[in-house]
XYZ file of C-alpha atoms in Angstrom:
585
model
C 2.572 -61.082 62.548
C 4.827 -63.907 61.362
C 3.765 -66.205 58.549
C 3.437 -69.806 59.750
C 5.308 -72.399 57.729
C 1.990 -74.061 56.874
C 1.156 -70.932 54.860
C 4.608 -69.867 53.672
C 5.550 -73.210 52.094
C 2.397 -73.519 49.898
C 2.680 -69.814 48.946
C 6.271 -70.357 47.807
C 5.248 -73.455 45.856
C 2.449 -71.525 44.126
C 4.892 -68.780 43.154
C 7.353 -71.317 41.764
C 4.573 -72.996 39.781
C 3.391 -69.644 38.450
C 6.909 -68.756 37.313
C 7.238 -72.142 35.592
C 3.911 -71.706 33.767
C 4.819 -68.181 32.634
C 8.278 -69.345 31.534
C 6.800 -72.148 29.461
C 4.032 -70.201 27.745
C 5.377 -66.672 27.476
C 8.548 -64.806 26.561
C 11.337 -63.792 28.908
C 10.053 -60.215 28.856
C 6.699 -61.352 30.264
C 8.448 -63.573 32.813
C 10.596 -60.668 33.991
C 7.527 -58.431 34.294
C 5.773 -61.039 36.450
C 8.899 -61.496 38.597
C 9.181 -57.716 39.034
C 5.550 -57.533 40.201
C 6.133 -60.347 42.704
C 9.320 -58.679 43.950
C 7.585 -55.303 44.279
C 4.698 -56.860 46.212
C 7.137 -58.566 48.591
C 9.042 -55.316 49.101
C 5.838 -53.441 49.934
C 4.806 -56.117 52.445
C 8.219 -55.946 54.104
C 8.370 -52.108 54.044
C 4.988 -51.647 55.696
C 5.642 -54.650 57.959
C 2.297 -56.175 57.133
C 3.676 -59.689 57.576
C 6.984 -60.898 58.913
C 8.702 -63.830 57.148
C 9.522 -66.986 59.113
C 13.059 -67.490 60.445
C 13.911 -69.814 57.549
C 13.107 -67.173 54.917
C 16.604 -67.277 53.276
C 15.919 -70.866 52.229
C 12.663 -69.873 50.563
C 14.294 -66.824 48.950
C 17.010 -69.048 47.483
C 14.326 -71.435 46.207
C 12.531 -68.554 44.494
C 15.762 -67.271 42.912
C 16.623 -70.750 41.660
C 13.079 -71.272 40.398
C 13.199 -67.974 38.526
C 16.548 -68.893 36.954
C 15.198 -72.253 35.778
C 12.051 -70.591 34.397
C 14.069 -67.989 32.511
C 16.325 -70.686 31.094
C 13.282 -72.585 29.905
C 11.721 -69.419 28.448
C 14.948 -68.590 26.612
C 15.120 -72.102 25.175
C 11.586 -71.723 23.771
C 12.311 -68.432 22.030
C 13.198 -68.347 18.312
C 16.840 -69.351 17.861
C 19.331 -67.014 16.276
C 20.925 -68.243 13.056
C 24.324 -67.490 11.600
C 26.059 -68.738 8.477
C 29.439 -70.366 8.993
C 32.512 -68.524 7.750
C 33.952 -70.052 4.533
C 37.159 -71.970 5.159
C 40.257 -71.976 2.997
C 39.727 -75.624 2.131
C 36.187 -75.011 0.827
C 35.719 -75.081 -2.944
C 34.462 -72.090 -4.919
C 30.860 -73.345 -5.071
C 30.701 -73.714 -1.292
C 32.174 -70.263 -0.721
C 29.771 -68.639 -3.179
C 26.833 -70.486 -1.654
C 27.734 -69.480 1.918
C 28.070 -65.859 0.843
C 24.723 -65.932 -0.962
C 23.041 -67.688 1.958
C 24.263 -64.920 4.264
C 22.213 -62.482 2.187
C 19.158 -64.708 1.752
C 18.541 -65.800 5.348
C 17.837 -62.308 6.778
C 15.410 -61.765 3.892
C 13.258 -64.779 4.865
C 10.275 -62.955 6.310
C 6.805 -64.525 6.357
C 3.831 -62.205 6.641
C 0.168 -62.684 7.392
C -1.384 -63.309 3.948
C -3.649 -60.825 2.216
C -7.355 -60.975 3.039
C -8.415 -60.707 -0.608
C -6.780 -61.587 -3.936
C -4.395 -58.904 -5.097
C -4.205 -57.224 -1.691
C -1.018 -56.523 0.192
C 0.274 -58.835 2.909
C -0.320 -58.122 6.582
C 1.972 -57.917 9.589
C 5.117 -59.992 9.833
C 4.408 -63.373 11.396
C 7.842 -65.007 11.402
C 11.369 -64.133 10.430
C 14.857 -65.561 10.778
C 16.812 -63.817 13.514
C 20.410 -63.521 12.456
C 22.940 -64.138 15.232
C 26.633 -63.407 15.296
C 28.954 -66.364 15.224
C 31.602 -66.457 17.947
C 34.839 -65.297 16.378
C 38.238 -64.313 17.718
C 40.797 -66.123 19.786
C 40.180 -69.367 21.592
C 40.183 -67.677 25.022
C 37.628 -65.052 23.972
C 35.394 -67.685 22.407
C 35.636 -69.863 25.526
C 34.697 -66.939 27.792
C 31.711 -66.040 25.616
C 30.489 -69.639 25.610
C 30.960 -69.844 29.402
C 28.864 -66.724 29.854
C 26.236 -68.249 27.595
C 26.103 -71.325 29.821
C 25.563 -69.217 32.955
C 23.211 -66.584 31.542
C 19.980 -67.868 29.965
C 20.070 -66.982 26.272
C 18.027 -68.168 23.266
C 19.423 -71.003 21.221
C 21.847 -70.126 18.464
C 22.377 -72.152 15.321
C 25.204 -72.188 12.799
C 24.478 -73.205 9.203
C 27.199 -75.117 7.375
C 27.005 -75.921 3.686
C 29.006 -78.167 1.398
C 28.463 -77.994 -2.370
C 29.990 -79.913 -5.276
C 29.376 -79.660 -8.985
C 27.698 -82.703 -10.493
C 27.392 -81.790 -14.174
C 30.932 -81.784 -15.498
C 30.059 -84.319 -18.179
C 26.720 -82.715 -19.069
C 26.254 -81.084 -22.433
C 24.187 -78.370 -20.767
C 26.846 -77.590 -18.185
C 27.415 -73.880 -17.693
C 30.047 -72.238 -15.571
C 27.697 -69.469 -14.484
C 24.849 -71.661 -13.222
C 25.982 -75.290 -12.732
C 24.106 -78.202 -11.157
C 25.189 -78.891 -7.576
C 25.105 -81.585 -4.938
C 24.494 -79.700 -1.728
C 24.476 -80.688 1.955
C 22.999 -78.313 4.534
C 23.838 -78.902 8.201
C 22.213 -76.859 10.971
C 24.205 -77.158 14.192
C 23.820 -75.912 17.741
C 26.463 -73.269 18.345
C 27.161 -74.185 21.956
C 27.474 -77.940 21.798
C 28.182 -78.269 18.067
C 25.485 -80.958 17.870
C 23.683 -81.379 14.561
C 20.066 -80.178 14.745
C 19.037 -81.015 11.183
C 20.873 -82.100 8.065
C 19.755 -82.830 4.509
C 21.201 -83.339 1.044
C 19.926 -81.907 -2.243
C 20.842 -84.152 -5.163
C 20.645 -81.796 -8.148
C 20.051 -78.083 -7.643
C 20.980 -75.132 -9.788
C 23.415 -72.710 -8.181
C 20.896 -69.899 -8.742
C 18.274 -71.793 -6.669
C 20.558 -73.494 -4.151
C 20.635 -70.587 -1.692
C 16.821 -70.381 -1.633
C 16.516 -74.137 -1.021
C 19.077 -73.923 1.783
C 17.350 -70.872 3.288
C 13.985 -72.655 3.163
C 15.404 -75.734 4.904
C 17.005 -73.577 7.624
C 13.785 -71.583 8.009
C 11.792 -74.817 8.371
C 14.176 -76.005 11.096
C 13.828 -72.726 12.971
C 10.040 -72.516 12.576
C 9.468 -76.094 13.754
C 11.565 -75.362 16.844
C 9.692 -72.155 17.697
C 6.479 -72.749 19.715
C 5.203 -69.313 18.679
C 4.983 -70.305 15.004
C 1.390 -70.754 13.764
C 0.656 -74.222 12.501
C -0.405 -72.948 9.067
C 3.076 -71.500 8.605
C 4.977 -74.739 9.184
C 6.458 -76.432 6.095
C 5.317 -80.041 5.834
C 7.273 -81.364 2.850
C 10.596 -83.119 3.149
C 13.473 -80.631 2.885
C 10.856 -77.827 2.973
C 10.243 -77.894 -0.790
C 6.870 -76.173 -0.264
C 8.460 -73.220 1.504
C 11.260 -73.141 -1.079
C 8.744 -72.819 -3.923
C 7.014 -70.056 -1.965
C 10.283 -68.163 -1.516
C 11.647 -68.890 -4.997
C 8.778 -67.265 -6.850
C 9.259 -63.864 -8.442
C 8.730 -60.923 -6.086
C 5.447 -59.059 -5.985
C 5.389 -56.605 -8.910
C 5.923 -52.997 -7.949
C 2.921 -50.696 -7.857
C 2.498 -49.211 -11.331
C 4.120 -52.155 -13.138
C 3.042 -52.896 -16.677
C 0.231 -55.400 -17.101
C 2.387 -57.297 -19.597
C 5.093 -57.732 -16.964
C 2.682 -59.032 -14.314
C 1.177 -61.924 -16.269
C 4.320 -63.972 -17.008
C 5.592 -63.522 -13.437
C 2.237 -64.609 -12.080
C 2.094 -67.616 -14.386
C 5.593 -68.609 -13.264
C 4.656 -68.273 -9.584
C 1.478 -70.279 -10.056
C 3.382 -73.026 -11.866
C 5.938 -73.242 -9.045
C 3.321 -73.321 -6.298
C 1.127 -75.804 -8.164
C 3.903 -78.389 -8.087
C 3.794 -78.593 -4.288
C 0.418 -77.165 -3.232
C -2.257 -78.218 -5.713
C -2.391 -81.907 -4.761
C 0.435 -82.779 -2.395
C 1.178 -81.858 1.182
C 2.034 -78.189 1.680
C 2.123 -75.501 4.336
C -1.145 -73.647 4.826
C 0.331 -70.315 3.743
C 1.627 -71.855 0.486
C -1.732 -73.383 -0.455
C -3.497 -70.166 0.579
C -1.224 -68.151 -1.727
C -2.023 -70.423 -4.672
C -5.759 -70.183 -3.910
C -5.590 -66.384 -3.926
C -3.833 -66.424 -7.297
C -6.524 -68.743 -8.677
C -9.172 -66.333 -7.385
C -7.386 -63.380 -8.946
C -7.245 -65.186 -12.299
C -10.998 -65.875 -12.299
C -10.990 -69.551 -11.231
C -13.460 -69.608 -8.303
C -13.848 -73.391 -8.070
C -10.105 -74.027 -8.145
C -9.735 -71.464 -5.351
C -12.582 -73.058 -3.364
C -10.937 -76.466 -3.630
C -7.645 -75.101 -2.265
C -9.263 -73.059 0.505
C -11.309 -76.081 1.618
C -8.201 -78.224 1.920
C -6.305 -75.442 3.705
C -9.004 -75.151 6.380
C -9.349 -78.947 6.620
C -5.639 -79.190 7.474
C -5.443 -75.945 9.495
C -8.837 -75.470 11.195
C -7.614 -72.524 13.298
C -6.200 -70.551 10.369
C -8.654 -67.656 10.705
C -7.689 -65.800 7.547
C -8.121 -69.034 5.589
C -11.467 -69.582 7.280
C -12.687 -66.153 6.152
C -11.582 -66.783 2.575
C -13.236 -70.221 2.568
C -16.502 -68.628 3.705
C -16.273 -65.985 0.981
C -15.394 -68.621 -1.643
C -18.478 -70.645 -0.673
C -20.662 -67.540 -0.974
C -19.105 -66.737 -4.368
C -19.611 -70.323 -5.564
C -23.315 -69.978 -4.697
C -23.650 -66.896 -6.930
C -25.727 -66.636 -10.075
C -22.698 -66.212 -12.350
C -21.224 -69.535 -11.171
C -24.484 -71.503 -11.303
C -23.747 -73.170 -14.639
C -20.511 -74.649 -13.286
C -22.506 -76.869 -10.909
C -24.700 -78.421 -13.620
C -24.163 -82.209 -13.834
C -22.898 -81.993 -17.434
C -20.028 -79.752 -16.289
C -19.038 -81.987 -13.395
C -15.313 -82.819 -13.156
C -12.924 -84.298 -10.657
C -12.481 -80.811 -9.220
C -16.092 -80.845 -8.021
C -15.578 -84.188 -6.273
C -12.403 -82.872 -4.613
C -14.295 -79.848 -3.277
C -16.870 -82.106 -1.612
C -14.146 -84.353 -0.149
C -12.158 -81.476 1.336
C -15.279 -79.782 2.681
C -16.174 -83.033 4.454
C -12.675 -83.210 5.921
C -13.252 -79.693 7.242
C -16.437 -80.871 8.963
C -18.953 -79.728 6.311
C -21.241 -82.302 4.725
C -22.645 -81.606 1.263
C -23.577 -83.636 -1.837
C -23.214 -82.583 -5.456
C -26.445 -82.073 -7.455
C -27.496 -85.010 -9.619
C -29.794 -82.970 -11.871
C -30.289 -79.373 -12.978
C -33.293 -79.099 -10.687
C -31.115 -79.706 -7.625
C -28.573 -76.983 -8.404
C -30.394 -74.189 -6.571
C -30.785 -76.329 -3.443
C -27.086 -77.125 -3.678
C -26.309 -73.404 -3.876
C -28.407 -72.811 -0.762
C -26.399 -75.510 1.001
C -23.175 -73.764 -0.077
C -24.528 -70.518 1.350
C -25.317 -72.191 4.663
C -21.781 -73.591 4.876
C -20.249 -70.237 4.000
C -22.404 -68.463 6.554
C -21.345 -70.947 9.247
C -17.662 -70.339 8.460
C -18.092 -66.574 8.552
C -20.010 -66.731 11.836
C -17.244 -68.775 13.418
C -14.704 -66.266 12.109
C -16.833 -63.447 13.552
C -17.008 -65.155 16.970
C -13.226 -65.581 17.026
C -12.894 -61.764 16.854
C -14.686 -61.171 20.154
C -12.462 -59.728 22.850
C -13.009 -62.648 25.228
C -12.192 -65.242 22.564
C -9.090 -63.314 21.511
C -7.926 -63.049 25.141
C -8.428 -66.789 25.725
C -6.603 -67.610 22.509
C -3.711 -65.365 23.470
C -3.382 -66.976 26.901
C -3.915 -70.617 25.938
C -2.304 -70.913 22.498
C 1.151 -69.488 22.137
C 1.221 -70.304 18.424
C -1.806 -68.037 17.846
C -0.789 -65.233 20.184
C 0.924 -63.271 17.425
C -2.320 -63.256 15.418
C -4.547 -62.306 18.365
C -2.455 -59.577 20.005
C -2.891 -56.918 17.276
C -6.664 -57.112 17.711
C -6.361 -56.981 21.501
C -4.079 -53.947 21.354
C -6.183 -51.981 18.862
C -9.914 -51.692 19.500
C -10.297 -49.769 16.216
C -8.672 -52.588 14.243
C -10.932 -55.135 15.916
C -14.072 -53.068 15.209
C -13.137 -52.625 11.553
C -12.429 -56.337 11.084
C -15.722 -57.210 12.762
C -17.463 -54.786 10.384
C -15.912 -56.659 7.435
C -17.180 -59.976 8.848
C -20.652 -58.477 9.385
C -20.739 -57.203 5.787
C -19.799 -60.697 4.583
C -22.672 -62.172 6.604
C -24.959 -59.507 5.131
C -23.845 -60.682 1.673
C -24.930 -64.214 2.634
C -28.407 -62.971 3.555
C -28.739 -60.960 0.346
C -27.553 -63.921 -1.746
C -30.203 -66.105 -0.099
C -32.872 -63.504 -0.949
C -31.613 -63.498 -4.538
C -31.831 -67.297 -4.708
C -35.384 -67.193 -3.343
C -36.438 -64.325 -5.710
C -37.029 -61.994 -2.768
C -34.738 -59.095 -3.686
C -37.686 -56.692 -3.864
C -38.135 -55.590 -0.290
C -35.043 -57.486 0.880
C -34.096 -56.398 4.378
C -30.427 -57.237 3.718
C -30.410 -55.099 0.563
C -31.991 -52.153 2.359
C -29.499 -52.441 5.208
C -26.609 -52.534 2.719
C -27.971 -49.413 1.003
C -28.196 -47.521 4.303
C -24.676 -48.518 5.299
C -23.351 -47.579 1.832
C -24.912 -44.108 1.965
C -23.478 -43.596 5.435
C -20.041 -44.795 4.334
C -20.010 -42.536 1.249
C -21.127 -39.467 3.196
C -18.474 -36.702 3.526
C -17.982 -37.500 7.215
C -18.578 -41.226 6.894
C -17.019 -43.721 9.310
C -13.591 -45.097 8.572
C -13.754 -48.721 7.459
C -11.477 -51.281 5.868
C -11.871 -51.339 2.106
C -13.137 -54.946 2.187
C -16.211 -53.627 4.009
C -16.988 -51.236 1.115
C -16.311 -53.972 -1.425
C -18.694 -56.447 0.233
C -21.430 -53.797 0.250
C -20.772 -53.160 -3.454
C -21.228 -56.882 -4.215
C -24.584 -56.821 -2.388
C -25.898 -53.738 -4.169
C -24.697 -55.058 -7.563
C -27.494 -57.639 -7.375
C -29.922 -54.882 -8.406
C -29.067 -52.497 -11.299
C -30.835 -49.520 -9.716
C -28.050 -49.104 -7.137
C -25.188 -48.640 -9.622
C -24.344 -45.160 -8.339
C -23.698 -46.526 -4.871
C -21.872 -49.554 -6.295
C -19.417 -47.383 -8.238
C -18.856 -45.133 -5.237
C -18.071 -48.115 -3.048
C -15.771 -49.641 -5.658
C -13.907 -46.333 -5.967
C -13.511 -46.267 -2.194
C -12.132 -49.802 -2.240
C -9.853 -49.166 -5.210
C -8.323 -46.060 -3.624
C -6.981 -48.065 -0.674
C -3.163 -48.386 -0.635
C -3.518 -52.042 0.406
C -5.410 -52.823 -2.828
C -2.833 -51.814 -5.455
C -4.359 -53.528 -8.518
C -8.054 -53.394 -7.751
C -9.144 -53.379 -11.402
C -8.090 -57.027 -11.851
C -10.185 -58.299 -8.973
C -13.130 -56.027 -9.850
C -12.997 -57.080 -13.510
C -12.908 -60.802 -12.708
C -15.225 -61.024 -9.682
C -18.257 -63.182 -10.575
C -20.375 -61.118 -8.156
C -19.925 -58.094 -10.455
C -20.353 -59.952 -13.744
C -23.902 -58.636 -14.184
C -22.450 -55.117 -14.598
C -20.174 -55.975 -17.540
C -22.713 -54.688 -20.051
C -23.221 -51.305 -18.377
C -21.211 -48.466 -19.949
C -20.927 -46.627 -16.614
C -19.249 -49.633 -15.026
C -16.961 -50.039 -18.042
C -16.004 -46.367 -17.861
C -15.078 -46.832 -14.211
C -13.077 -49.957 -15.031
C -11.252 -48.231 -17.915
C -10.184 -45.445 -15.606
C -9.103 -47.855 -12.878
C -7.060 -49.967 -15.315
C -5.082 -46.888 -16.342
C -4.492 -46.043 -12.690
C -3.359 -49.532 -11.778
C -1.119 -50.103 -14.790
C 0.408 -46.750 -15.803
C 3.516 -48.482 -17.153
C 1.698 -49.913 -20.159
C 4.622 -50.328 -22.540
C 5.654 -53.807 -23.615
C 3.967 -56.856 -25.170
C 0.587 -57.939 -23.808
C -1.141 -61.305 -24.270
C -3.198 -61.618 -27.428
C -5.867 -63.789 -25.773
C -7.286 -64.350 -22.330
C -10.408 -63.896 -20.240
C -12.891 -61.003 -20.411
C -10.686 -58.698 -18.359
C -7.478 -59.411 -20.289
C -9.187 -59.025 -23.680
C -10.638 -55.706 -22.604
C -7.293 -54.428 -21.394
C -5.280 -55.497 -24.427
C -7.668 -55.469 -27.400
C -10.156 -52.733 -26.590
C -13.070 -55.192 -26.434
C -14.697 -53.030 -23.755
C -12.291 -50.124 -24.030
C -14.627 -47.720 -25.796
C -13.139 -48.377 -29.235
C -10.808 -50.633 -31.121
C -7.599 -49.506 -29.405
C -6.248 -51.353 -26.364
C -6.378 -49.572 -23.028
C -2.651 -50.168 -22.528
C 0.035 -49.686 -25.131
C 1.807 -52.728 -26.488
C -1.210 -54.992 -27.045
C -1.576 -57.167 -30.090
C -0.721 -60.465 -31.627
C 2.978 -60.197 -30.842
C 2.370 -60.581 -27.132
C 2.897 -63.585 -24.931
C -0.109 -65.887 -24.690
C -0.790 -66.309 -20.970
C -4.431 -67.262 -20.814
C -6.165 -66.620 -17.529
C -9.306 -68.616 -18.088
């Protein structure tokens, strides 16, 4: 049977359209897989002679080949571009040569990961990186042949970074040869056509920071040109200052680092991020990082303010949505109640309400002490709504639709689609957070005795702590511990759950978060809890030598002065009045 043209022409058009759609929304690997399936199906039809093509089939075959080539070219153009640093020229000055060499080391190290789910936790999978290409070198003929092949064969874009630096502090009294001030121009060019993609000038930058600023600007150019980049990862400040501050901060302290070494590095990182993320425009990941540091330092309202703005500007940032929900639940807790009294009202409270409204949540601050509990109930309702939306986004159907429709979110959805165990564990964490909302509401309404949520949490905790208990993410155990901490009679289960959470490799300094969490503040007077915390502090900070801060919050005073250390001696060596004063209040 021969296909009539009335059928063959529309079928060919549908195939061409399908290839174009796949090429636009997916990678070349997916496009090639779809083309292979189409080719295999055509071969099977021809082999078994199910249908015979019309006499003009070579024309349609050529159209399909051309359509595939165009689709692959389009798919290649939408893939992340490769980046290479230009080779220093003889005419370049010493600052330019040093900067190009340093930039060659910094660019491959620009790797952005999915942020941690809780303060102090480790980062998740890699979300974006800078793919380093190889610049065309060699003779003119070889370079011309390589470029010709690149024009014929669809390949991803390739950029070359060129830098020009000049000292600008010769007359300055603070001028130093080792780390001078520079004027710096960064030019990102297309390797094939030598057209400028993006160019900027930095007026005064230290040589030690210049490579990071250049790397951040190049990374911003690459990320904005990559359709697979999540929106919350995109730098929004001119010359990518927000991403530069994120990259310039000190690295995450190694596991086992001294407590004294962590505090000044953290204070420095918070100061850098605050410049760009506390009030001005900033990438979602930068503001999220600052919010997590505020949480870790025991500033729940400052963290809530930042999380609310992050979600208002990036409504599909699911990790930020989860943290906003948890921050709202924490802000509704008993330990934070006094902060909402009208006499303690500050501009920070007004900002929280403004950013929550921008995120689609309407709430009004209490005008009297009698309205505080109703306000806390409203916070709980908002937090519960955020957590429910986060929970719905984890359903297989929603993840599949997100992966198909939104290329920028595909990288976040695919891990959950590929691993049913990972999806189940994350859903269990979301369910435990919703259970915390129910228990907090019972606590607000003085219904903890006989609370269904509390009884459910106790059953799940006993099952989790059983010798053959189910494997769960440590956040699940931690949320159950926060629920059971509402009633002192469940301390045995609380400590077991906290030990389970603290033993997770992805929670390297659990004692800080446990010691500063307002949900566990009611346990600070119990010697059994303090004994657990003393032991965990020694596990988390075995390298205790060095100066420690003389003052600070409840956790810092306990670590360094022995306030809750079972005596007058500090838990870690090196405490005392000679330390650096980095207050974490």
